[in-house]
mmCIF file of C-alpha atoms and ligand atoms in Angstrom:
data_model
loop_
_atom_site.group_PDB
_atom_site.id
_atom_site.type_symbol
_atom_site.label_atom_id
_atom_site.label_comp_id
_atom_site.label_asym_id
_atom_site.label_seq_id
_atom_site.Cartn_x
_atom_site.Cartn_y
_atom_site.Cartn_z
ATOM 1 C CA MET A 783 -21.698 29.649 -146.386
ATOM 2 C CA SER A 784 -19.670 27.078 -148.261
ATOM 3 C CA LEU A 785 -19.614 23.626 -149.781
ATOM 4 C CA THR A 786 -16.392 21.765 -149.047
ATOM 5 C CA VAL A 787 -15.571 18.801 -151.269
ATOM 6 C CA LYS A 788 -12.586 16.509 -150.761
ATOM 7 C CA CYS A 789 -12.441 13.238 -152.650
ATOM 8 C CA GLN A 790 -10.220 10.769 -154.481
ATOM 9 C CA LEU A 791 -12.257 8.700 -156.917
ATOM 10 C CA PRO A 792 -10.446 6.319 -159.278
ATOM 11 C CA LEU A 793 -12.113 6.474 -162.691
ATOM 12 C CA ARG A 794 -11.231 4.630 -165.872
ATOM 13 C CA HIS A 795 -8.399 6.905 -167.077
ATOM 14 C CA PHE A 796 -7.576 9.076 -164.062
ATOM 15 C CA VAL A 797 -8.369 9.744 -160.432
ATOM 16 C CA LEU A 798 -10.966 12.425 -159.717
ATOM 17 C CA ALA A 799 -8.911 14.269 -157.105
ATOM 18 C CA VAL A 800 -10.749 17.304 -155.773
ATOM 19 C CA ASP A 801 -10.119 19.422 -152.698
ATOM 20 C CA VAL A 802 -12.083 22.627 -153.041
ATOM 21 C CA ARG A 803 -14.270 25.000 -151.080
ATOM 22 C CA LEU A 804 -17.118 26.430 -153.123
ATOM 23 C CA PRO A 805 -19.742 29.033 -152.262
ATOM 24 C CA ALA A 806 -22.995 27.560 -150.928
ATOM 25 C CA GLN A 807 -24.954 30.435 -152.419
ATOM 26 C CA GLY A 808 -25.676 31.724 -155.894
ATOM 27 C CA ILE A 809 -24.895 29.736 -159.029
ATOM 28 C CA THR A 810 -21.649 27.772 -159.245
ATOM 29 C CA ALA A 811 -20.930 26.439 -162.725
ATOM 30 C CA ILE A 812 -18.673 23.480 -163.429
ATOM 31 C CA VAL A 813 -17.140 23.486 -166.879
ATOM 32 C CA GLY A 814 -14.602 21.256 -168.560
ATOM 33 C CA PRO A 815 -14.150 18.996 -171.551
ATOM 34 C CA SER A 816 -16.262 15.915 -172.043
ATOM 35 C CA GLY A 817 -15.005 13.137 -169.786
ATOM 36 C CA SER A 818 -13.199 15.467 -167.372
ATOM 37 C CA GLY A 819 -15.181 14.209 -164.366
ATOM 38 C CA LYS A 820 -17.992 16.769 -163.991
ATOM 39 C CA THR A 821 -20.835 14.266 -163.605
ATOM 40 C CA SER A 822 -18.722 12.079 -161.316
ATOM 41 C CA LEU A 823 -18.066 15.083 -159.087
ATOM 42 C CA LEU A 824 -21.792 15.876 -158.889
ATOM 43 C CA GLU A 825 -22.465 12.252 -157.950
ATOM 44 C CA VAL A 826 -19.924 12.433 -155.145
ATOM 45 C CA ILE A 827 -21.456 15.673 -153.819
ATOM 46 C CA ALA A 828 -24.950 14.149 -153.954
ATOM 47 C CA GLY A 829 -23.810 10.948 -152.228
ATOM 48 C CA ILE A 830 -24.860 8.766 -155.164
ATOM 49 C CA ARG A 831 -21.312 7.440 -155.169
ATOM 50 C CA GLN A 832 -20.464 6.407 -151.657
ATOM 51 C CA LEU A 833 -16.770 7.021 -151.600
ATOM 52 C CA PRO A 834 -14.621 5.990 -148.642
ATOM 53 C CA GLY A 835 -12.491 8.804 -147.282
ATOM 54 C CA ALA A 836 -14.423 11.659 -148.934
ATOM 55 C CA THR A 837 -15.472 14.775 -147.050
ATOM 56 C CA ILE A 838 -18.561 16.713 -148.072
ATOM 57 C CA GLN A 839 -19.645 19.587 -145.863
ATOM 58 C CA PHE A 840 -22.589 21.796 -146.874
ATOM 59 C CA GLN A 841 -22.917 24.936 -144.744
ATOM 60 C CA ASP A 842 -23.016 23.593 -141.164
ATOM 61 C CA GLN A 843 -24.110 20.088 -142.211
ATOM 62 C CA CYS A 844 -21.583 17.297 -142.510
ATOM 63 C CA TRP A 845 -22.871 15.074 -145.310
ATOM 64 C CA GLN A 846 -19.837 12.881 -145.422
ATOM 65 C CA ALA A 847 -16.731 12.381 -143.306
ATOM 66 C CA PRO A 848 -14.749 9.259 -142.422
ATOM 67 C CA ALA A 849 -17.412 8.170 -139.901
ATOM 68 C CA THR A 850 -20.485 9.855 -141.380
ATOM 69 C CA PHE A 851 -22.577 9.348 -144.486
ATOM 70 C CA SER A 852 -25.935 11.000 -145.218
ATOM 71 C CA PRO A 853 -27.835 9.446 -148.122
ATOM 72 C CA LEU A 854 -29.213 11.639 -150.907
ATOM 73 C CA HIS A 855 -32.708 12.108 -149.432
ATOM 74 C CA GLN A 856 -31.277 13.412 -146.165
ATOM 75 C CA ARG A 857 -29.154 15.953 -148.015
ATOM 76 C CA ARG A 858 -32.289 17.620 -149.474
ATOM 77 C CA ILE A 859 -30.675 17.989 -152.872
ATOM 78 C CA GLY A 860 -32.710 18.615 -155.997
ATOM 79 C CA LEU A 861 -30.948 16.581 -158.636
ATOM 80 C CA VAL A 862 -31.622 17.083 -162.335
ATOM 81 C CA PHE A 863 -29.683 15.124 -164.920
ATOM 82 C CA GLN A 864 -29.700 15.382 -168.671
ATOM 83 C CA GLN A 865 -31.845 12.228 -168.871
ATOM 84 C CA PRO A 866 -35.077 13.007 -167.025
ATOM 85 C CA SER A 867 -35.877 9.992 -164.875
ATOM 86 C CA LEU A 868 -39.647 10.416 -164.684
ATOM 87 C CA PHE A 869 -41.915 7.596 -163.526
ATOM 88 C CA PRO A 870 -43.366 6.292 -166.814
ATOM 89 C CA HIS A 871 -46.592 4.963 -165.233
ATOM 90 C CA LEU A 872 -47.457 8.307 -163.577
ATOM 91 C CA THR A 873 -48.882 11.409 -165.242
ATOM 92 C CA VAL A 874 -46.935 14.664 -165.176
ATOM 93 C CA GLU A 875 -49.063 15.860 -162.249
ATOM 94 C CA GLU A 876 -48.486 12.599 -160.351
ATOM 95 C CA ASN A 877 -44.729 12.814 -161.024
ATOM 96 C CA LEU A 878 -44.733 16.340 -159.651
ATOM 97 C CA ARG A 879 -46.809 15.375 -156.593
ATOM 98 C CA TYR A 880 -44.243 12.688 -155.813
ATOM 99 C CA GLY A 881 -41.640 15.346 -155.034
ATOM 100 C CA TRP A 882 -44.133 17.766 -153.507
ATOM 101 C CA GLN A 883 -45.633 15.323 -150.996
ATOM 102 C CA ARG A 884 -42.232 14.317 -149.658
ATOM 103 C CA ALA A 885 -41.040 17.914 -149.368
ATOM 104 C CA SER A 886 -40.078 19.475 -146.084
ATOM 105 C CA GLN A 887 -42.028 22.376 -144.580
ATOM 106 C CA PRO A 888 -42.253 25.285 -145.037
ATOM 107 C CA LYS A 889 -42.677 25.148 -148.791
ATOM 108 C CA THR A 890 -41.045 28.241 -150.209
ATOM 109 C CA LEU A 891 -41.382 27.150 -153.850
ATOM 110 C CA GLY A 892 -45.144 27.103 -154.442
ATOM 111 C CA TRP A 893 -46.984 24.483 -156.515
ATOM 112 C CA ASP A 894 -48.817 26.955 -158.774
ATOM 113 C CA GLU A 895 -45.789 29.189 -159.180
ATOM 114 C CA VAL A 896 -43.408 26.407 -160.262
ATOM 115 C CA ILE A 897 -45.929 24.823 -162.643
ATOM 116 C CA ALA A 898 -46.649 28.181 -164.256
ATOM 117 C CA ASP A 899 -42.974 29.201 -164.398
ATOM 118 C CA CYS A 900 -42.042 25.891 -166.047
ATOM 119 C CA GLY A 901 -45.007 26.095 -168.460
ATOM 120 C CA LEU A 902 -46.432 22.735 -167.404
ATOM 121 C CA THR A 903 -50.150 23.498 -167.040
ATOM 122 C CA PRO A 904 -51.161 22.108 -170.470
ATOM 123 C CA MET A 905 -49.390 18.795 -169.918
ATOM 124 C CA LEU A 906 -50.364 17.890 -166.349
ATOM 125 C CA GLY A 907 -52.595 14.979 -167.456
ATOM 126 C CA GLN A 908 -50.119 13.492 -169.916
ATOM 127 C CA TYR A 909 -47.696 10.613 -169.429
ATOM 128 C CA PRO A 910 -43.915 11.052 -169.924
ATOM 129 C CA ALA A 911 -43.937 8.962 -173.118
ATOM 130 C CA GLN A 912 -46.344 11.504 -174.662
ATOM 131 C CA LEU A 913 -43.876 14.364 -174.106
ATOM 132 C CA SER A 914 -40.857 15.549 -176.086
ATOM 133 C CA GLY A 915 -37.393 15.290 -174.567
ATOM 134 C CA GLY A 916 -37.403 19.000 -173.771
ATOM 135 C CA GLN A 917 -40.840 18.812 -172.116
ATOM 136 C CA GLN A 918 -39.661 15.868 -170.010
ATOM 137 C CA GLN A 919 -36.635 17.895 -168.909
ATOM 138 C CA ARG A 920 -38.950 20.725 -167.823
ATOM 139 C CA VAL A 921 -41.036 18.294 -165.756
ATOM 140 C CA ALA A 922 -37.917 16.806 -164.134
ATOM 141 C CA PHE A 923 -36.672 20.291 -163.303
ATOM 142 C CA ALA A 924 -40.031 21.306 -161.791
ATOM 143 C CA ARG A 925 -40.209 18.068 -159.789
ATOM 144 C CA ALA A 926 -36.795 18.826 -158.277
ATOM 145 C CA LEU A 927 -37.949 22.338 -157.320
ATOM 146 C CA LEU A 928 -41.224 21.152 -155.795
ATOM 147 C CA ALA A 929 -39.264 18.866 -153.462
ATOM 148 C CA GLN A 930 -38.023 22.114 -151.805
ATOM 149 C CA PRO A 931 -34.298 21.417 -152.087
ATOM 150 C CA GLN A 932 -31.685 23.270 -150.082
ATOM 151 C CA LEU A 933 -29.212 22.741 -152.934
ATOM 152 C CA LEU A 934 -29.935 22.241 -156.635
ATOM 153 C CA ILE A 935 -27.512 20.047 -158.592
ATOM 154 C CA LEU A 936 -27.960 20.346 -162.335
ATOM 155 C CA ASP A 937 -26.197 18.303 -165.005
ATOM 156 C CA GLU A 938 -27.054 19.689 -168.440
ATOM 157 C CA PRO A 939 -30.715 19.941 -167.419
ATOM 158 C CA PHE A 940 -31.804 21.972 -170.458
ATOM 159 C CA SER A 941 -29.849 20.201 -173.209
ATOM 160 C CA ALA A 942 -33.001 19.142 -175.098
ATOM 161 C CA LEU A 943 -34.644 22.594 -175.031
ATOM 162 C CA ASP A 944 -34.691 24.906 -178.025
ATOM 163 C CA ASP A 945 -32.654 28.117 -177.797
ATOM 164 C CA ASP A 946 -35.538 30.348 -176.658
ATOM 165 C CA ALA A 947 -36.690 27.927 -173.965
ATOM 166 C CA ARG A 948 -33.121 27.357 -172.789
ATOM 167 C CA GLU A 949 -32.565 31.089 -172.553
ATOM 168 C CA TYR A 950 -35.736 31.411 -170.492
ATOM 169 C CA PHE A 951 -34.730 28.637 -168.089
ATOM 170 C CA VAL A 952 -31.190 29.960 -167.713
ATOM 171 C CA SER A 953 -32.584 33.312 -166.638
ATOM 172 C CA TYR A 954 -35.081 31.448 -164.395
ATOM 173 C CA LEU A 955 -32.094 29.853 -162.621
ATOM 174 C CA GLN A 956 -30.886 33.322 -161.816
ATOM 175 C CA GLN A 957 -34.308 34.299 -160.439
ATOM 176 C CA LEU A 958 -34.407 31.171 -158.274
ATOM 177 C CA ALA A 959 -30.945 31.864 -156.883
ATOM 178 C CA GLN A 960 -31.888 35.473 -156.226
ATOM 179 C CA ARG A 961 -35.499 35.304 -154.976
ATOM 180 C CA HIS A 962 -35.388 31.973 -153.189
ATOM 181 C CA GLN A 963 -31.771 32.037 -152.059
ATOM 182 C CA LEU A 964 -31.418 28.606 -153.635
ATOM 183 C CA PRO A 965 -27.766 27.646 -154.210
ATOM 184 C CA MET A 966 -26.929 25.651 -157.333
ATOM 185 C CA ILE A 967 -24.108 23.579 -158.759
ATOM 186 C CA TRP A 968 -24.622 23.528 -162.505
ATOM 187 C CA VAL A 969 -22.768 21.581 -165.179
ATOM 188 C CA SER A 970 -23.219 22.985 -168.657
ATOM 189 C CA HIS A 971 -21.365 22.891 -171.951
ATOM 190 C CA GLN A 972 -23.070 26.147 -172.951
ATOM 191 C CA LEU A 973 -20.286 28.506 -171.949
ATOM 192 C CA GLY A 974 -22.244 31.581 -172.926
ATOM 193 C CA ASP A 975 -25.073 30.612 -170.540
ATOM 194 C CA VAL A 976 -22.616 29.873 -167.783
ATOM 195 C CA ALA A 977 -20.842 33.191 -168.209
ATOM 196 C CA GLN A 978 -24.146 34.982 -168.303
ATOM 197 C CA VAL A 979 -25.612 33.894 -164.986
ATOM 198 C CA SER A 980 -23.064 32.008 -162.893
ATOM 199 C CA ASP A 981 -21.468 33.674 -159.900
ATOM 200 C CA TYR A 982 -18.625 31.229 -159.514
ATOM 201 C CA LEU A 983 -16.786 29.054 -162.022
ATOM 202 C CA VAL A 984 -14.934 25.780 -161.565
ATOM 203 C CA GLN A 985 -12.959 24.249 -164.400
ATOM 204 C CA LEU A 986 -12.175 20.540 -164.342
ATOM 205 C CA HIS A 987 -9.592 18.791 -166.468
ATOM 206 C CA ASP A 988 -8.783 15.070 -166.200
ATOM 207 C CA GLY A 989 -10.323 14.912 -162.733
ATOM 208 C CA HIS A 990 -8.542 17.973 -161.341
ATOM 209 C CA VAL A 991 -9.803 21.462 -160.589
ATOM 210 C CA VAL A 992 -7.536 23.591 -162.767
ATOM 211 C CA ALA A 993 -9.227 26.913 -162.001
ATOM 212 C CA HIS A 994 -11.942 28.251 -159.766
ATOM 213 C CA GLY A 995 -13.084 31.684 -158.672
ATOM 214 C CA PRO A 996 -15.787 34.332 -159.111
ATOM 215 C CA THR A 997 -16.972 34.169 -162.725
ATOM 216 C CA VAL A 998 -16.018 37.699 -163.780
ATOM 217 C CA SER A 999 -12.410 37.356 -162.584
ATOM 218 C CA ALA A 1000 -12.020 33.639 -163.441
ATOM 219 C CA LEU A 1001 -12.829 34.466 -167.068
ATOM 220 C CA GLN A 1002 -9.870 36.883 -167.119
ATOM 221 C CA SER A 1003 -7.380 34.374 -165.676
ATOM 222 C CA GLU A 1004 -5.583 31.411 -167.172
ATOM 223 C CA PRO A 1005 -6.578 28.831 -168.243
ATOM 224 C CA LEU A 1006 -10.157 30.037 -168.682
ATOM 225 C CA ARG A 1007 -9.376 33.219 -170.559
ATOM 226 C CA SER A 1008 -7.531 31.355 -173.340
ATOM 227 C CA LYS A 1009 -10.010 28.492 -173.460
ATOM 228 C CA LEU A 1010 -13.265 30.461 -173.319
ATOM 229 C CA ALA A 1011 -12.250 33.826 -174.835
ATOM 230 C CA LEU A 1012 -15.247 35.425 -173.217
ATOM 231 C CA SER A 1013 -15.711 38.375 -170.849
ATOM 232 C CA VAL A 1014 -18.452 39.476 -168.511
ATOM 233 C CA VAL A 1015 -18.800 43.186 -167.798
ATOM 234 C CA VAL A 1016 -21.341 45.093 -165.775
ATOM 235 C CA ALA A 1017 -23.005 48.167 -167.267
ATOM 236 C CA GLU A 1018 -25.745 50.483 -165.977
ATOM 237 C CA ALA A 1019 -29.021 51.246 -167.709
ATOM 238 C CA GLN A 1020 -29.474 54.889 -168.723
ATOM 239 C CA PRO A 1021 -32.685 56.852 -169.278
ATOM 240 C CA GLU A 1022 -33.750 56.688 -172.897
ATOM 241 C CA PRO A 1023 -34.396 59.894 -174.835
ATOM 242 C CA ALA A 1024 -38.093 60.285 -175.716
ATOM 243 C CA GLY A 1025 -39.110 58.321 -178.803
ATOM 244 C CA GLN A 1026 -36.188 55.879 -178.653
ATOM 245 C CA LEU A 1027 -38.228 52.861 -177.610
ATOM 246 C CA ASP A 1028 -36.358 50.185 -179.489
ATOM 247 C CA THR A 1029 -32.878 50.822 -178.145
ATOM 248 C CA LEU A 1030 -31.322 50.653 -174.724
ATOM 249 C CA ARG A 1031 -28.496 52.891 -173.592
ATOM 250 C CA LEU A 1032 -26.018 51.637 -171.032
ATOM 251 C CA THR A 1033 -22.994 53.137 -169.356
ATOM 252 C CA LEU A 1034 -19.886 50.983 -169.253
ATOM 253 C CA ALA A 1035 -16.817 52.425 -167.547
ATOM 254 C CA GLU A 1036 -18.265 55.946 -167.933
ATOM 255 C CA GLN A 1037 -18.757 55.437 -171.677
ATOM 256 C CA SER A 1038 -22.019 54.968 -173.482
ATOM 257 C CA ILE A 1039 -23.147 51.937 -175.462
ATOM 258 C CA THR A 1040 -26.427 51.295 -177.243
ATOM 259 C CA LEU A 1041 -28.081 47.993 -178.022
ATOM 260 C CA PRO A 1042 -31.420 46.783 -179.298
ATOM 261 C CA ARG A 1043 -33.832 46.825 -176.354
ATOM 262 C CA PRO A 1044 -34.822 43.285 -175.424
ATOM 263 C CA GLN A 1045 -38.613 43.103 -175.492
ATOM 264 C CA SER A 1046 -38.814 41.240 -172.215
ATOM 265 C CA HIS A 1047 -36.838 43.795 -170.279
ATOM 266 C CA GLU A 1048 -38.111 46.827 -168.389
ATOM 267 C CA LEU A 1049 -35.001 48.289 -166.853
ATOM 268 C CA GLU A 1050 -35.038 51.159 -164.434
ATOM 269 C CA THR A 1051 -32.317 53.759 -164.739
ATOM 270 C CA SER A 1052 -29.070 52.703 -163.047
ATOM 271 C CA THR A 1053 -30.035 49.019 -162.932
ATOM 272 C CA PRO A 1054 -26.764 47.105 -163.220
ATOM 273 C CA VAL A 1055 -26.832 44.638 -166.093
ATOM 274 C CA ARG A 1056 -24.413 41.940 -167.059
ATOM 275 C CA LEU A 1057 -23.134 41.743 -170.590
ATOM 276 C CA ARG A 1058 -21.476 38.609 -171.835
ATOM 277 C CA ILE A 1059 -19.128 39.458 -174.659
ATOM 278 C CA PHE A 1060 -17.300 36.888 -176.758
ATOM 279 C CA ALA A 1061 -13.788 37.982 -177.744
ATOM 280 C CA ARG A 1062 -14.706 37.253 -181.381
ATOM 281 C CA ASP A 1063 -17.361 40.023 -181.230
ATOM 282 C CA VAL A 1064 -14.808 42.689 -180.287
ATOM 283 C CA SER A 1065 -12.543 44.340 -182.863
ATOM 284 C CA LEU A 1066 -9.940 47.077 -182.403
ATOM 285 C CA THR A 1067 -8.839 50.287 -184.064
ATOM 286 C CA ARG A 1068 -6.418 52.974 -182.938
ATOM 287 C CA GLU A 1069 -8.933 55.807 -183.461
ATOM 288 C CA PHE A 1070 -12.710 56.240 -183.327
ATOM 289 C CA VAL A 1071 -14.174 55.617 -186.771
ATOM 290 C CA SER A 1072 -17.228 57.358 -188.152
ATOM 291 C CA ASP A 1073 -18.011 55.269 -191.235
ATOM 292 C CA SER A 1074 -18.689 51.957 -189.504
ATOM 293 C CA SER A 1075 -21.917 50.074 -188.810
ATOM 294 C CA ILE A 1076 -20.570 49.455 -185.330
ATOM 295 C CA GLN A 1077 -21.680 52.367 -183.151
ATOM 296 C CA ASN A 1078 -20.421 51.011 -179.847
ATOM 297 C CA GLN A 1079 -16.853 52.228 -179.656
ATOM 298 C CA LEU A 1080 -15.115 52.289 -176.309
ATOM 299 C CA ALA A 1081 -11.731 53.735 -175.415
ATOM 300 C CA ALA A 1082 -9.628 51.092 -173.673
ATOM 301 C CA GLU A 1083 -6.066 50.220 -172.766
ATOM 302 C CA VAL A 1084 -4.179 47.078 -173.806
ATOM 303 C CA VAL A 1085 -3.003 45.229 -170.700
ATOM 304 C CA ASP A 1086 -1.982 41.849 -172.105
ATOM 305 C CA SER A 1087 -2.072 39.586 -175.127
ATOM 306 C CA PHE A 1088 -1.878 35.820 -175.340
ATOM 307 C CA PRO A 1089 -2.248 33.043 -177.898
ATOM 308 C CA ALA A 1090 -5.659 32.122 -179.249
ATOM 309 C CA ARG A 1091 -6.679 28.655 -180.426
ATOM 310 C CA HIS A 1092 -5.708 29.458 -184.010
ATOM 311 C CA PRO A 1093 -1.993 30.130 -184.391
ATOM 312 C CA ALA A 1094 -2.661 33.142 -186.640
ATOM 313 C CA GLU A 1095 -4.791 34.853 -183.961
ATOM 314 C CA CYS A 1096 -4.239 36.336 -180.522
ATOM 315 C CA ILE A 1097 -6.473 37.459 -177.692
ATOM 316 C CA VAL A 1098 -5.994 40.972 -176.392
ATOM 317 C CA GLN A 1099 -6.965 41.813 -172.832
ATOM 318 C CA LEU A 1100 -8.266 45.378 -172.481
ATOM 319 C CA ARG A 1101 -8.983 47.497 -169.442
ATOM 320 C CA LEU A 1102 -12.013 49.790 -169.317
ATOM 321 C CA GLY A 1103 -11.969 51.543 -165.958
ATOM 322 C CA ASP A 1104 -11.839 48.690 -163.452
ATOM 323 C CA GLN A 1105 -13.326 46.116 -165.843
ATOM 324 C CA TYR A 1106 -11.731 43.856 -168.420
ATOM 325 C CA LEU A 1107 -12.678 42.877 -171.922
ATOM 326 C CA LEU A 1108 -11.111 40.374 -174.350
ATOM 327 C CA ALA A 1109 -10.772 40.932 -178.097
ATOM 328 C CA LEU A 1110 -9.854 38.272 -180.657
ATOM 329 C CA ILE A 1111 -7.771 39.673 -183.501
ATOM 330 C CA THR A 1112 -5.241 38.298 -185.959
ATOM 331 C CA LYS A 1113 -1.554 38.527 -185.165
ATOM 332 C CA ALA A 1114 -1.217 40.452 -188.433
ATOM 333 C CA SER A 1115 -3.637 43.099 -187.059
ATOM 334 C CA TRP A 1116 -1.707 43.255 -183.792
ATOM 335 C CA GLN A 1117 1.434 44.071 -185.846
ATOM 336 C CA ARG A 1118 -0.292 46.427 -188.261
ATOM 337 C CA LEU A 1119 -1.832 48.459 -185.423
ATOM 338 C CA GLY A 1120 1.541 48.547 -183.634
ATOM 339 C CA LEU A 1121 -0.021 47.308 -180.408
ATOM 340 C CA GLN A 1122 1.794 46.684 -177.154
ATOM 341 C CA THR A 1123 0.989 46.701 -173.463
ATOM 342 C CA GLY A 1124 -0.239 50.186 -172.556
ATOM 343 C CA SER A 1125 -1.469 51.036 -176.064
ATOM 344 C CA ARG A 1126 -4.670 53.092 -176.192
ATOM 345 C CA VAL A 1127 -7.208 51.483 -178.504
ATOM 346 C CA ILE A 1128 -10.848 51.734 -179.434
ATOM 347 C CA ALA A 1129 -12.829 48.526 -178.843
ATOM 348 C CA HIS A 1130 -15.770 48.019 -181.202
ATOM 349 C CA LEU A 1131 -18.650 45.942 -179.851
ATOM 350 C CA LYS A 1132 -21.263 44.628 -182.232
ATOM 351 C CA ALA A 1133 -24.634 45.591 -180.712
ATOM 352 C CA ALA A 1134 -26.387 42.642 -182.333
ATOM 353 C CA ALA A 1135 -24.084 40.296 -180.437
ATOM 354 C CA LEU A 1136 -24.913 41.997 -177.162
ATOM 355 C CA HIS A 1137 -28.659 42.287 -177.107
ATOM 356 C CA GLU A 1138 -29.304 38.590 -176.639
ATOM 357 C CA THR A 1139 -27.119 38.487 -173.581
ATOM 358 C CA LEU A 1140 -28.514 41.183 -171.360
ATOM 359 C CA ARG A 1141 -29.268 40.192 -167.774
ATOM 360 C CA GLU A 1142 -29.857 42.074 -164.590
ATOM 361 C CA THR A 1143 -27.114 41.284 -162.148
ATOM 362 C CA LEU A 1144 -27.752 39.471 -158.907
HETATM 363 N N1 LIG B 2579 -18.370 4.063 -162.782
HETATM 364 C C1 LIG B 2579 -17.238 4.419 -163.399
HETATM 365 N N2 LIG B 2579 -16.108 3.701 -163.246
HETATM 366 C C2 LIG B 2579 -14.961 4.038 -163.866
HETATM 367 N N3 LIG B 2579 -14.857 5.111 -164.682
HETATM 368 C C3 LIG B 2579 -15.951 5.858 -164.884
HETATM 369 C C4 LIG B 2579 -17.193 5.565 -164.260
HETATM 370 N N4 LIG B 2579 -18.103 6.490 -164.644
HETATM 371 C C5 LIG B 2579 -17.458 7.322 -165.483
HETATM 372 N N5 LIG B 2579 -16.171 6.930 -165.628
HETATM 373 C C6 LIG B 2579 -15.142 7.594 -166.461
HETATM 374 O O1 LIG B 2579 -14.786 8.780 -165.786
HETATM 375 C C7 LIG B 2579 -14.500 9.821 -166.720
HETATM 376 C C8 LIG B 2579 -15.319 11.045 -166.368
HETATM 377 O O2 LIG B 2579 -16.697 10.792 -166.639
HETATM 378 P P1 LIG B 2579 -17.797 11.892 -166.306
HETATM 379 O O3 LIG B 2579 -19.100 11.367 -166.813
HETATM 380 O O4 LIG B 2579 -17.704 12.253 -164.882
HETATM 381 O O5 LIG B 2579 -17.275 13.102 -167.210
HETATM 382 P P2 LIG B 2579 -18.022 14.457 -167.645
HETATM 383 O O6 LIG B 2579 -17.026 15.539 -167.518
HETATM 384 O O7 LIG B 2579 -19.305 14.599 -166.916
HETATM 385 O O8 LIG B 2579 -18.299 14.163 -169.168
HETATM 386 P P3 LIG B 2579 -19.480 14.731 -170.147
HETATM 387 O O9 LIG B 2579 -19.247 16.203 -170.262
HETATM 388 O O10 LIG B 2579 -19.223 14.010 -171.433
HETATM 389 O O11 LIG B 2579 -20.795 14.377 -169.520
HETATM 390 C C9 LIG B 2579 -14.792 9.245 -168.090
HETATM 391 O O12 LIG B 2579 -13.556 8.871 -168.671
HETATM 392 C C10 LIG B 2579 -15.648 8.041 -167.809
HETATM 393 O O13 LIG B 2579 -15.409 7.032 -168.764
#
């Protein structure tokens, strides 16, 4: 199951030159600096830009080849851009019915379910101009779902939402990919969100794919590891001792960590959960320390170090079992601790930085 994209699109400052095969399942995130060609690439995939010579193949469907071109509506793509293009003269309900009535059968994403999940019930009778930017984005997202897409293409769809709502919708993306087997291509500047739920990462720079691969490993490879300084590890939920209702114990590489229990999460023992850990939230010592507020201390091995954005800092790559973690420390600390490849260290993870980032894995 794949999405093959080959194109050469001259843009103002460079040519968007892409030749890549992406998974046609799960969540594929496209990241890259502003102006690197992310939106243009989505437009080529959707067929909004009819580009001579491009090849777009989704699963067993040829959307574009030298002698073939399927327009957007035949591709059954749910397209959500940062600017929600709602019909201003229709109510929210009428906007939603527009997608719903044109949808193919069978409808796997139900009307009531999507409206409830997107929190739209109170605003069904209102017009777009009566809604905030974030509410309009939620309507546009729901309308795309109700059209029963076979592929969801998202370009910063939650940029106007507040942090709590964005967090909810990011985890909703994961549910949609998991429960409804709905593949997604998602452009976001929120690297933490992307690391948290994406299965596959593509990095664009000046119109070229400079890195792509499964998220967990792509984050540990150049150029993403230097640019993002962020790791994703998978831990397993552990049974909680009686009376400890506000904390959650996890096992990571056969070691125990504890974090504040997210209120929304009921995790069964052994459920694998993803933790997104910024390198800046990891510090290192040579020994376990007892007089620290940081209780999550994990024995690890130094496998590499490389420059960080600031010349006085470096990023240390650590191995915990078969998983990898990045730590951002100063070069002075690297010297003072006498670190080198193979050194045994203790990685300290701030629990408060972890508890907002807990997700069940796909
Ligand atoms: N129709 C067009 N013709 C020529 N150049 C274009 C056209 N549309 C966009 N560009 C240029 O192509 C480059 C990539 O734009 P694009 O919107 O794809 O980038 P992006 O990575 O999505 O940026 P952002 O993250 O800011 O949304 C920009 O330099 C832009 O000016």
